[in-house]
Coordinates of C-alpha atoms and ligand atoms in Angstrom, one line a residue:
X14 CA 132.6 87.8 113.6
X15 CA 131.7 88.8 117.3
X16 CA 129.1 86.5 118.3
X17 CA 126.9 87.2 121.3
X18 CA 124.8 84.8 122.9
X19 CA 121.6 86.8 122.4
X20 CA 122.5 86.6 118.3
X21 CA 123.2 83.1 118.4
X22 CA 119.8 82.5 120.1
X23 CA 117.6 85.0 117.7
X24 CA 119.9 84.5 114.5
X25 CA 122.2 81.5 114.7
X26 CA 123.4 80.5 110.8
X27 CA 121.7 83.2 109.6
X28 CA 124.3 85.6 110.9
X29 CA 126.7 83.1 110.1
X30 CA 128.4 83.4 113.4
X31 CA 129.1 80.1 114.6
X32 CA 130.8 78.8 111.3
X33 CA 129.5 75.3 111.9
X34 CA 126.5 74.2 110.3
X35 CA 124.7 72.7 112.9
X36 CA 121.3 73.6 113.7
X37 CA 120.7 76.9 115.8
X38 CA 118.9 76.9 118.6
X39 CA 115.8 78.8 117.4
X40 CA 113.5 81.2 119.6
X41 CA 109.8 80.1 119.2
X42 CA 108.2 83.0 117.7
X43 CA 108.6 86.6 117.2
X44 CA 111.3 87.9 119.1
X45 CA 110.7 91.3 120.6
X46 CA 113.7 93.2 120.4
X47 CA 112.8 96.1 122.4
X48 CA 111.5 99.7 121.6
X49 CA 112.6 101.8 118.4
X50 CA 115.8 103.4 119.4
X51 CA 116.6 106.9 118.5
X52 CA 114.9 109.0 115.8
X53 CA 112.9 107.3 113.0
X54 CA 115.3 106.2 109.9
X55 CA 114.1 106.7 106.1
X56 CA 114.7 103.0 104.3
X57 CA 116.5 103.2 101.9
X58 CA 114.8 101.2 98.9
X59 CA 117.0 99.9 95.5
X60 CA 115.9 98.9 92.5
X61 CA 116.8 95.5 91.0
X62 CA 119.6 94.3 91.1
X63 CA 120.8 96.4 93.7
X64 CA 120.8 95.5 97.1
X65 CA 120.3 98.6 99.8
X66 CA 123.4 98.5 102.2
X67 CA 123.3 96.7 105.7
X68 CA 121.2 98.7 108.0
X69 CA 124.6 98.8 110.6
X70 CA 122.5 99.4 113.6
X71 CA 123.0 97.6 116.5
X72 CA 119.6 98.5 118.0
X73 CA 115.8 98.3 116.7
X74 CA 114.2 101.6 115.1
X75 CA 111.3 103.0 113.9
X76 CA 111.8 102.7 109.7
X77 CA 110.2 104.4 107.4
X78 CA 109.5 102.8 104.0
X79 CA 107.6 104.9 100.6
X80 CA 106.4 102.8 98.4
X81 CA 104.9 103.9 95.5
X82 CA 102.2 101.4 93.2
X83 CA 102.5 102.3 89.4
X84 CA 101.4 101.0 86.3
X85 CA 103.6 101.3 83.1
X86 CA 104.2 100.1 80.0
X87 CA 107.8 99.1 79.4
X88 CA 110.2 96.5 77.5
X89 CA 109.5 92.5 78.4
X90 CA 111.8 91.4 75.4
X91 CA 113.4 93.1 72.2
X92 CA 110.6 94.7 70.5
X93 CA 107.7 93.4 72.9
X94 CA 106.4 95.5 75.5
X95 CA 103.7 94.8 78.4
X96 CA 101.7 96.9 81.3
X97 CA 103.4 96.1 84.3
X98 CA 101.9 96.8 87.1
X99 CA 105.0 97.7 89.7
X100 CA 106.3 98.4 92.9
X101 CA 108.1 101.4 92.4
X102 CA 108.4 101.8 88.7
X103 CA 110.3 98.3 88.3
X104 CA 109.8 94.5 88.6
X105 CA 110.9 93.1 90.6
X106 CA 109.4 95.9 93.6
X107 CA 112.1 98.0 95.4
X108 CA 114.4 95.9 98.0
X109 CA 113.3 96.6 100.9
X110 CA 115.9 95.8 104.1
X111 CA 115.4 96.6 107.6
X112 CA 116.5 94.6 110.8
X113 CA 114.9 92.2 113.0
X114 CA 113.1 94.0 116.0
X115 CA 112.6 97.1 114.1
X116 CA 109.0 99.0 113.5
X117 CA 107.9 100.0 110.2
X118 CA 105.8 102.7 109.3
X119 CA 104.8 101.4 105.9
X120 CA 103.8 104.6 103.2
X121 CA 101.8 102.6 100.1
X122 CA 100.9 105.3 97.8
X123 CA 99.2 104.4 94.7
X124 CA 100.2 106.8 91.5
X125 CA 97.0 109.2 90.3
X126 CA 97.8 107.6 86.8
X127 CA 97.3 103.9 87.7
X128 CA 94.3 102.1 86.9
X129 CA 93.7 99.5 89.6
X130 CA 93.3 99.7 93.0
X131 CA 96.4 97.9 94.9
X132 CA 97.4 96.9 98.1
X133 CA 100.5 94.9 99.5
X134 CA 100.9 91.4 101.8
X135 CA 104.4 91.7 103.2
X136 CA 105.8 88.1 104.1
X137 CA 107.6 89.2 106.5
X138 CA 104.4 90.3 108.7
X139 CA 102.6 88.3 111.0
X140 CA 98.7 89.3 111.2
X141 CA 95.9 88.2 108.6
X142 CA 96.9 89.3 105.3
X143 CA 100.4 90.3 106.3
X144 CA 98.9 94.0 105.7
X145 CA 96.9 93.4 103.3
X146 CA 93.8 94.3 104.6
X147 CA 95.3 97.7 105.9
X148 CA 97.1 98.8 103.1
X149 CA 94.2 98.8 99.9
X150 CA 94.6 101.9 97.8
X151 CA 93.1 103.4 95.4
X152 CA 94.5 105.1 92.6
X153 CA 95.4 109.0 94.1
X154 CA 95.9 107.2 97.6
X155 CA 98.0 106.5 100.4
X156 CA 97.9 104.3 103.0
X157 CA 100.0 103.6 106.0
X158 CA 100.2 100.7 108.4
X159 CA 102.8 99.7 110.9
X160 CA 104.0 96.7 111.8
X161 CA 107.0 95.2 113.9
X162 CA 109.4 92.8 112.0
X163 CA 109.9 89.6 114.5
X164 CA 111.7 87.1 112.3
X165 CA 114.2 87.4 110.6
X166 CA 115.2 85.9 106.6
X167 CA 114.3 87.0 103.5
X168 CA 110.5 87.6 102.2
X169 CA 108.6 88.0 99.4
X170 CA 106.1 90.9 99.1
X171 CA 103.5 90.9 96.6
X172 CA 99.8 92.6 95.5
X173 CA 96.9 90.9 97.0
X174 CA 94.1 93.1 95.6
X175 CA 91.5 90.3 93.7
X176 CA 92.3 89.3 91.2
X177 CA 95.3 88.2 92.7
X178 CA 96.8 85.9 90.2
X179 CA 96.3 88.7 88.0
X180 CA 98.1 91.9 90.0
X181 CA 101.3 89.0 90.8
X182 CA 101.3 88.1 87.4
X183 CA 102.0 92.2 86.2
X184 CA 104.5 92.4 88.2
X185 CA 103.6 93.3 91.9
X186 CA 106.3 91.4 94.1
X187 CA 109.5 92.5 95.4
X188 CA 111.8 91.3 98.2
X189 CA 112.1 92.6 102.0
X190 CA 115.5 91.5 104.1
X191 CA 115.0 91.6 107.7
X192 CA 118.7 91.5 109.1
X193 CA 119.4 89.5 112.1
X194 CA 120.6 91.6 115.2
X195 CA 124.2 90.9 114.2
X196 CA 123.5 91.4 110.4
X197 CA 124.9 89.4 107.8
X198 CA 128.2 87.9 107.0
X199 CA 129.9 91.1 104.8
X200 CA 130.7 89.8 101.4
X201 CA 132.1 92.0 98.0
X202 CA 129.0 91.5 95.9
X203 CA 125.0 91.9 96.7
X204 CA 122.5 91.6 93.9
X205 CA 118.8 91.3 94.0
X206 CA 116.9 88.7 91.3
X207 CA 113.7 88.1 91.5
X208 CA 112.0 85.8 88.6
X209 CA 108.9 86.0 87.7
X210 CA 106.5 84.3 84.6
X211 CA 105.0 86.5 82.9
X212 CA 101.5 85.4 80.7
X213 CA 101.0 87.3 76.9
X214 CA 98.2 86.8 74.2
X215 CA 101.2 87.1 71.3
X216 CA 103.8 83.8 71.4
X217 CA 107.1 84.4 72.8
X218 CA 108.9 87.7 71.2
X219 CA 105.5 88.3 68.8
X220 CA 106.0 91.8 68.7
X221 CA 104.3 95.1 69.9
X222 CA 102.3 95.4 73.3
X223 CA 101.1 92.1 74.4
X224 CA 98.2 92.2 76.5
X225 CA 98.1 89.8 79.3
X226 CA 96.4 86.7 79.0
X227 CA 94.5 85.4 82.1
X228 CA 93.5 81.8 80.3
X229 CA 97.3 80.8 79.8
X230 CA 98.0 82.0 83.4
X231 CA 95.1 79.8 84.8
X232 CA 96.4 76.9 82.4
X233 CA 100.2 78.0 84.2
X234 CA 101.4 77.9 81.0
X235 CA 103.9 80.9 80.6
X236 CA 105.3 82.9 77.3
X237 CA 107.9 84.6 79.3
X238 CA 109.9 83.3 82.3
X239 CA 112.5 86.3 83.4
X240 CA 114.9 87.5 86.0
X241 CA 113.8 91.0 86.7
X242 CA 111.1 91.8 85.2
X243 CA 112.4 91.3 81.0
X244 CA 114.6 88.9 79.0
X245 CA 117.3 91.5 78.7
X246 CA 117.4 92.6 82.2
X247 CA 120.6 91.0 83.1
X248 CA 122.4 90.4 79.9
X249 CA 124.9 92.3 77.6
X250 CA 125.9 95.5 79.2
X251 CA 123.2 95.5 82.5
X252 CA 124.7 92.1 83.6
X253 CA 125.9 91.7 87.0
X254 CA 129.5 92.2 87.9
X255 CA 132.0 91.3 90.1
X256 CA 136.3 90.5 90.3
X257 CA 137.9 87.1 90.6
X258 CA 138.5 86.5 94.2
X259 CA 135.5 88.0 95.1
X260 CA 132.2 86.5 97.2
X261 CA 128.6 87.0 95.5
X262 CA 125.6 87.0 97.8
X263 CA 122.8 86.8 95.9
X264 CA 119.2 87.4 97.0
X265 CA 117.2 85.6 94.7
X266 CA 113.1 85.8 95.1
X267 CA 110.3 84.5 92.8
X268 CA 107.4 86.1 92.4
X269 CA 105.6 83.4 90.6
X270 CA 102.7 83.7 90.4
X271 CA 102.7 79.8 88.6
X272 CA 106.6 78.9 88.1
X273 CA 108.7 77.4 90.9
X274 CA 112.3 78.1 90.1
X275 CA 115.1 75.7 89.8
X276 CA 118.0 78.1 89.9
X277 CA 121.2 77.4 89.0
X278 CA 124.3 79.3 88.0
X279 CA 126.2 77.9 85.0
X280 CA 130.1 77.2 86.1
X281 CA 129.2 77.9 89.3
X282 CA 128.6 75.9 92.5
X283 CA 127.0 77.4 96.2
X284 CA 129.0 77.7 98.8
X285 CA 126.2 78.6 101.4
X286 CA 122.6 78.6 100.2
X287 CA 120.1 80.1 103.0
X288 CA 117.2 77.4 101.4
X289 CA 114.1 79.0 101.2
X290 CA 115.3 82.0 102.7
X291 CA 115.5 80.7 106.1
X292 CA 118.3 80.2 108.9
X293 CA 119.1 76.9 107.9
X294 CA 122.6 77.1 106.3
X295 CA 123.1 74.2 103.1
X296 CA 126.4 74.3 101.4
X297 CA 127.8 72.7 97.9
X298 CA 124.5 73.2 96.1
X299 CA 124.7 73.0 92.1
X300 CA 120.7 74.0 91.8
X301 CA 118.5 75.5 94.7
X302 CA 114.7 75.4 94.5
X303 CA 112.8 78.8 94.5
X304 CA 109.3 78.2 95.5
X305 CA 106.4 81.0 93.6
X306 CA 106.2 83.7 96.6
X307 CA 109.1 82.5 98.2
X308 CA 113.4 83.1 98.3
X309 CA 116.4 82.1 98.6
X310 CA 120.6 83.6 99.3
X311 CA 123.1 82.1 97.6
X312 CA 127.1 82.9 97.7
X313 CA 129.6 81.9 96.4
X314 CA 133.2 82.8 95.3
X315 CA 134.1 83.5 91.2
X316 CA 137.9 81.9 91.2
X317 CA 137.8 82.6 87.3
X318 CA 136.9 85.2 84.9
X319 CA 134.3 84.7 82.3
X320 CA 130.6 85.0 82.2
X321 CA 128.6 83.3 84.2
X322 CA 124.5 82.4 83.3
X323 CA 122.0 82.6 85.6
X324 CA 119.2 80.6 84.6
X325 CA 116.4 78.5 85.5
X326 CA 117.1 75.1 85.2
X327 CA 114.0 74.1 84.0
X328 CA 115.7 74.7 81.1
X329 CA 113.5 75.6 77.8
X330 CA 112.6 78.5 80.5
X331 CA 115.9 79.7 79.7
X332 CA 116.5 78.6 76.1
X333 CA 112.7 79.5 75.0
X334 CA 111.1 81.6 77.7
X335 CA 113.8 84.3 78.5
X336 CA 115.1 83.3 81.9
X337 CA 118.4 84.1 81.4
X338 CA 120.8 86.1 83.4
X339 CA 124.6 86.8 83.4
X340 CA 127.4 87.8 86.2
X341 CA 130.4 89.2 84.2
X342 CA 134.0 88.5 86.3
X343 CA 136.9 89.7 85.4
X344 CA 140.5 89.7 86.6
X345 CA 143.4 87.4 86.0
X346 CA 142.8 83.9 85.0
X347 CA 143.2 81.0 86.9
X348 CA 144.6 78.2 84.8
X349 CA 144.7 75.7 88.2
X350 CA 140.7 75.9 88.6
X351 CA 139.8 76.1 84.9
X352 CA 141.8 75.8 81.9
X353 CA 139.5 75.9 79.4
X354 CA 137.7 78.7 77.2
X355 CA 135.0 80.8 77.9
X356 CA 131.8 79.6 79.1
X357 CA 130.4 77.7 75.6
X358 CA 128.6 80.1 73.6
X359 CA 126.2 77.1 73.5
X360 CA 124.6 78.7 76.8
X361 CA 125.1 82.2 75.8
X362 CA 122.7 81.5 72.6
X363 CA 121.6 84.3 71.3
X364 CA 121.3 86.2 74.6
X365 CA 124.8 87.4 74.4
X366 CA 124.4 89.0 71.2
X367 CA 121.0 90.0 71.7
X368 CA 121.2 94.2 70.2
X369 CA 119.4 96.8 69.8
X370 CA 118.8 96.1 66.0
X371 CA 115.5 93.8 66.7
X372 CA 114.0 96.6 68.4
X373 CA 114.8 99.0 65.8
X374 CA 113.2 96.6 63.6
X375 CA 110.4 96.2 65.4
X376 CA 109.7 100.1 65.8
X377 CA 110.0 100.7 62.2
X378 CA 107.8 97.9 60.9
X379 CA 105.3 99.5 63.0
X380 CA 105.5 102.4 61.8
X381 CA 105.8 101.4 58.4
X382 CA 109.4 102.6 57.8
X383 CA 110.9 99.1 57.8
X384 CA 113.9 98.6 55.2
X385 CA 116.0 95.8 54.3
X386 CA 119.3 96.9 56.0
X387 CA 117.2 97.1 59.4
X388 CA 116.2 93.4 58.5
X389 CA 119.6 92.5 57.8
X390 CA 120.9 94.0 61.0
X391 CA 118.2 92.2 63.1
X392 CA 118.4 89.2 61.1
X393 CA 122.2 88.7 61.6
X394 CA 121.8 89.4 66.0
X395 CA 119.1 86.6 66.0
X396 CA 121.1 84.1 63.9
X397 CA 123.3 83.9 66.2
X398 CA 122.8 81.7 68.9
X399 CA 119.8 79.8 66.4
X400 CA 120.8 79.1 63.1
X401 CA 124.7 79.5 63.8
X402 CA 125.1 76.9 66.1
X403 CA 124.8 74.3 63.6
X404 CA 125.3 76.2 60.2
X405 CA 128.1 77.9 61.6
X406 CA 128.9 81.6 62.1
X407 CA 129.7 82.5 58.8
X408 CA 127.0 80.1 57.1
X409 CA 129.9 77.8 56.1
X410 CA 128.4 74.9 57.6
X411 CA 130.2 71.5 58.4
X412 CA 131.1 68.9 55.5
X413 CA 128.3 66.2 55.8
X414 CA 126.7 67.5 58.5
X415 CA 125.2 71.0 57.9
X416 CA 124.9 72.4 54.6
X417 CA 126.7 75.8 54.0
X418 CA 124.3 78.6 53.7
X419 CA 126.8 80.3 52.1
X420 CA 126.3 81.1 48.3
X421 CA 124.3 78.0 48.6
X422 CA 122.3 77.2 45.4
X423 CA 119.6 75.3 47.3
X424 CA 119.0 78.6 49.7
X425 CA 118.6 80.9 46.5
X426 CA 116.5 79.0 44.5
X427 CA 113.3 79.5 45.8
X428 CA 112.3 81.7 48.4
X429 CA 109.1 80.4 49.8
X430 CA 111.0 76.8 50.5
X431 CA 113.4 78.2 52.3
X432 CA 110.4 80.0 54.6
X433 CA 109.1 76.2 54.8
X434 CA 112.3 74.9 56.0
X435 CA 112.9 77.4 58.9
X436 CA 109.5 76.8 60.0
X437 CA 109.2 72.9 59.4
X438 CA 112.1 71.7 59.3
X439 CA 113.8 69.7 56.5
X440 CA 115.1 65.6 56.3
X441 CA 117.4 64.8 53.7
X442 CA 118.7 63.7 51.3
X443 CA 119.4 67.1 50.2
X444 CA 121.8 68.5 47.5
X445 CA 123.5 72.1 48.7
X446 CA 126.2 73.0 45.8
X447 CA 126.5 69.7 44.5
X448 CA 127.1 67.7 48.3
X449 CA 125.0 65.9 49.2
X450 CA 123.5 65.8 52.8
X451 CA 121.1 63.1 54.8
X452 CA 120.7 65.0 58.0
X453 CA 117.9 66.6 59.9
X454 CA 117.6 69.8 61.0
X455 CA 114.9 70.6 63.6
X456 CA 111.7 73.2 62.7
X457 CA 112.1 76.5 64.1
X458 CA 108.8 77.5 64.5
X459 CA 109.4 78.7 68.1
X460 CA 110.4 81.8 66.5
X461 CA 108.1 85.0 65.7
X462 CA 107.3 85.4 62.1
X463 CA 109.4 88.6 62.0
X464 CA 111.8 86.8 63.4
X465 CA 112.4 84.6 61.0
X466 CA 111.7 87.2 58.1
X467 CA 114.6 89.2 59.0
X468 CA 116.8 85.6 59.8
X469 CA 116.3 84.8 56.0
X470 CA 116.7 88.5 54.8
X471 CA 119.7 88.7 56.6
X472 CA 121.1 85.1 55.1
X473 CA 120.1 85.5 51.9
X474 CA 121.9 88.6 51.8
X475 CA 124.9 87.6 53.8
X476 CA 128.1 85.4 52.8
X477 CA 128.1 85.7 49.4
X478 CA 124.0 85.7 48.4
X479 CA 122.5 88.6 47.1
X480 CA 118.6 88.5 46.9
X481 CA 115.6 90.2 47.6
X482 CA 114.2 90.5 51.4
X483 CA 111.5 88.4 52.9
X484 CA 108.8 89.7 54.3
X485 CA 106.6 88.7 57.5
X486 CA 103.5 88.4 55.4
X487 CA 105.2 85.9 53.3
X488 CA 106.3 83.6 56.4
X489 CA 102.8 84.2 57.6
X490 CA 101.1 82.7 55.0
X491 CA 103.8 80.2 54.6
X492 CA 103.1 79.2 58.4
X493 CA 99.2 79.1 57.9
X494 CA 99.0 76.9 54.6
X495 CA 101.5 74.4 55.5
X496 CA 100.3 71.3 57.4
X497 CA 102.2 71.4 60.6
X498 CA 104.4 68.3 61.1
X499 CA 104.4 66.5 64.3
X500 CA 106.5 68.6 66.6
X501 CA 106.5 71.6 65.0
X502 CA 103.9 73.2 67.1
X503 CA 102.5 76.8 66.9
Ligands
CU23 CU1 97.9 95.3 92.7

């Protein structure tokens, strides 16, 4: 990369053109880059995960960037749906990238159809209220301030209109890149993440629209934890792609408004990691932190196919909470760096199977229409990934271990124990088909009533058994009379 000594000065690492890793020598302050150059240039803005495409100018404009508040109700897991408040029709907001120097004419409009009055704080602003104050809108509205981007990195842009926990916690942040002079280091791969917690009255996965809950959020004690604004944003068919061979740059962001991320890619280690979004360059990081209203870019080259997780390390966030991701490489394998399997379908859990069928489910036992195959079909994607791993996939079990569930005579023989047992737990000794077993296996109350309804349905109709369905009523009032053992929770 051509490296000029006015770059080096204003950009350093964060262009990446000295290759070393030694401190830049940084400008104090703002740098002003000149006047706009040139007509005005419409931003282009992306939705998550894209990334809008390097700016390519090599002097600062005047940018344009429409922004449009609206509030809508859309998916936050399988079946479960929530009032988001967005930044352009999607959390995380639209990413926003411009380049250091350049002047933005910044277009909030606020949809007729929104509720709230809303307003944005741009990180990358320096003034009180990094727009704030300039930008409140009222539903029908439009506002426009102008600012000129000095520094360059990667901010977080959120709501600040009181209350402000509340309007961060529905979904109102999104990422702005302001490009050194030089711009960045070209890679293959861009993607935008952005976590977020996320706050519901219902448990995790408890159906329906869940309104949100401003005691848990006080308390910082979140139902959902999510890349992108739902559990399923990056999984299955919408994960994030790329070849062997390639490099990955990914912006990642947290909104908060609680949670500080511990992000870490499963099979994966950091080449470069732009901490905190800054110009300070780390490399060889297995897990970077990403502070609530803050960032970080991380890259790295994929050397082997296979799917890669994306999660936060603080990990029942991603086992229990939803923040899961996946990058999907393929290409030829590469037996030198890694010989093995796929990634363990340990991490995948039930993420990688996650379908369709628990929101049919859902849908119809709202409406009323719910039948036993739609149980079945639900039931078989969540076991998977929660039953499986220790029963087995085909409810065979493991000799002294894990009882089969398979044509087991223990299963069959009475319904409303078996709804104990998922929700409690169960210590041995045990008899299952004449073996005996002295294990333990864990409760599950974690999981949604109708969850677990359509689990048993789906077992107790599945290798081998025949029997009637269960119902969420019945694991309802299983869950309410039984004492809860220590542990068990819920
Ligand atoms: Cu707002």
């Amino acid at each position: 990369m051509r490296c000029s000594r006015f770059a080096l000065i204003v950009a350093g690492l964060f262009a990446g053109c000295s290759g070393s890793s030694a401190a830049p020598t940084r400008a104090t302050g703002p740098v002003d880059l000149g006047p706009p150059q040139g007509p005005p240039v419409n931003a282009v803005l992306t939705h998550a995960p894209q990334v809008p495409p390097p700016t390519g100018r090599t002097a600062p404009a005047k940018v344009v960037v429409q922004l449009e508040v609206r509030e809508i109700v859309m998916p936050i897991a399988e079946g479960v749906s929530y009032t988001f408040w967005t930044f352009g029709g999607q959390v995380p907001g639209k990413f926003i990238r411009i380049r250091q120097g350049d002047t933005v004419e910044f277009h909030l409009q606020n949809h007729p159809s929104s509720k709230m009055p809303h307003n944005i704080d741009l990180h990358a602003v320096t003034g009180p209220g990094g727009g704030a104050a300039s930008s409140f809108t009222a539903p029908g509205h439009e506002s426009q301030f102008t600012f000129k981007a000095g520094n360059p990195g990667l901010y977080v842009y959120h709501c600040a209109t009181a209350p402000v926990g509340m309007h961060v916690a529905n979904g109102m942040y999104g990422l702005i890149l302001v490009e050194p002079p030089e711009g960045l280091p070209p890679v293959d791969r861009e993607y935008y993440v952005m976590q977020g917690d996320f706050y519901t009255v219902g448990k995790y996965r408890e159906k329906g629209l869940q309104p949100f809950d401003m005691q848990k959020a006080i308390e910082e004690n979140a139902t959902y934890v999510v890349f992108n604004g739902s559990e399923g944003a990056l999984v299955g068919d919408k994960a994030l792609q790329a070849k062997v061979g390639e490099k990955v740059r990914l912006y990642v962001g947290n909104g908060g408004p609680n949670l500080v991320s511990s992000f870490h890619v499963i099979g994966e280690i950091f080449d470069k990691v732009w901490t905190e979004g800054g110009q300070r360059v780390q490399e060889q990081v297995q897990t970077t932190i990403v502070p609530a209203g803050g960032s970080s870019i991380v890259e790295f080259t994929v050397d082997v196919p296979g799917t890669y997780i994306l999660v936060d390390h603080s990990i029942f966030r991603a086992f229990n909470k939803g923040a899961v991701g996946m990058l999907k490489v393929t290409g030829p394998e590469n037996k030198l760096v890694y010989s093995g399997k796929e990634v363990d379908s340990v991490y995948l859990s039930d993420k990688a199977t996650q379908s369709e069928a628990v929101s049919r489910a859902a849908a119809a036992a709202a409406k009323g229409t719910l039948t036993k195959d739609d149980q079945i079909a639900a039931g078989k994607s969540l076991f998977q990934g929660t039953c499986s791993a220790c029963h087995q996939p085909e409810g065979q079990g493991l000799p002294r271990l894990f009882p089969p569930l398979a044509k087991s005579d223990f299963l069959m023989a009475d319904k409303t124990r078996a709804i104990g047992i998922v929700l409690n737990g169960l210590t041995g000794p045990v008899k299952v088909n004449g073996e005996e077993f002295s294990s333990v296996m864990p409760p599950q109350s974690h999981l949604a009533d109708d969850d677990i309804a359509n689990i048993l349905t789906f077992v107790r109709n599945s290798f081998g058994n025949g029997g009637e369905a269960v119902s969420t009523a019945e694991v309802t009032a299983v869950r309410t009379s039984t004492k809860r053992p220590p542990g068990a929770g819920h």
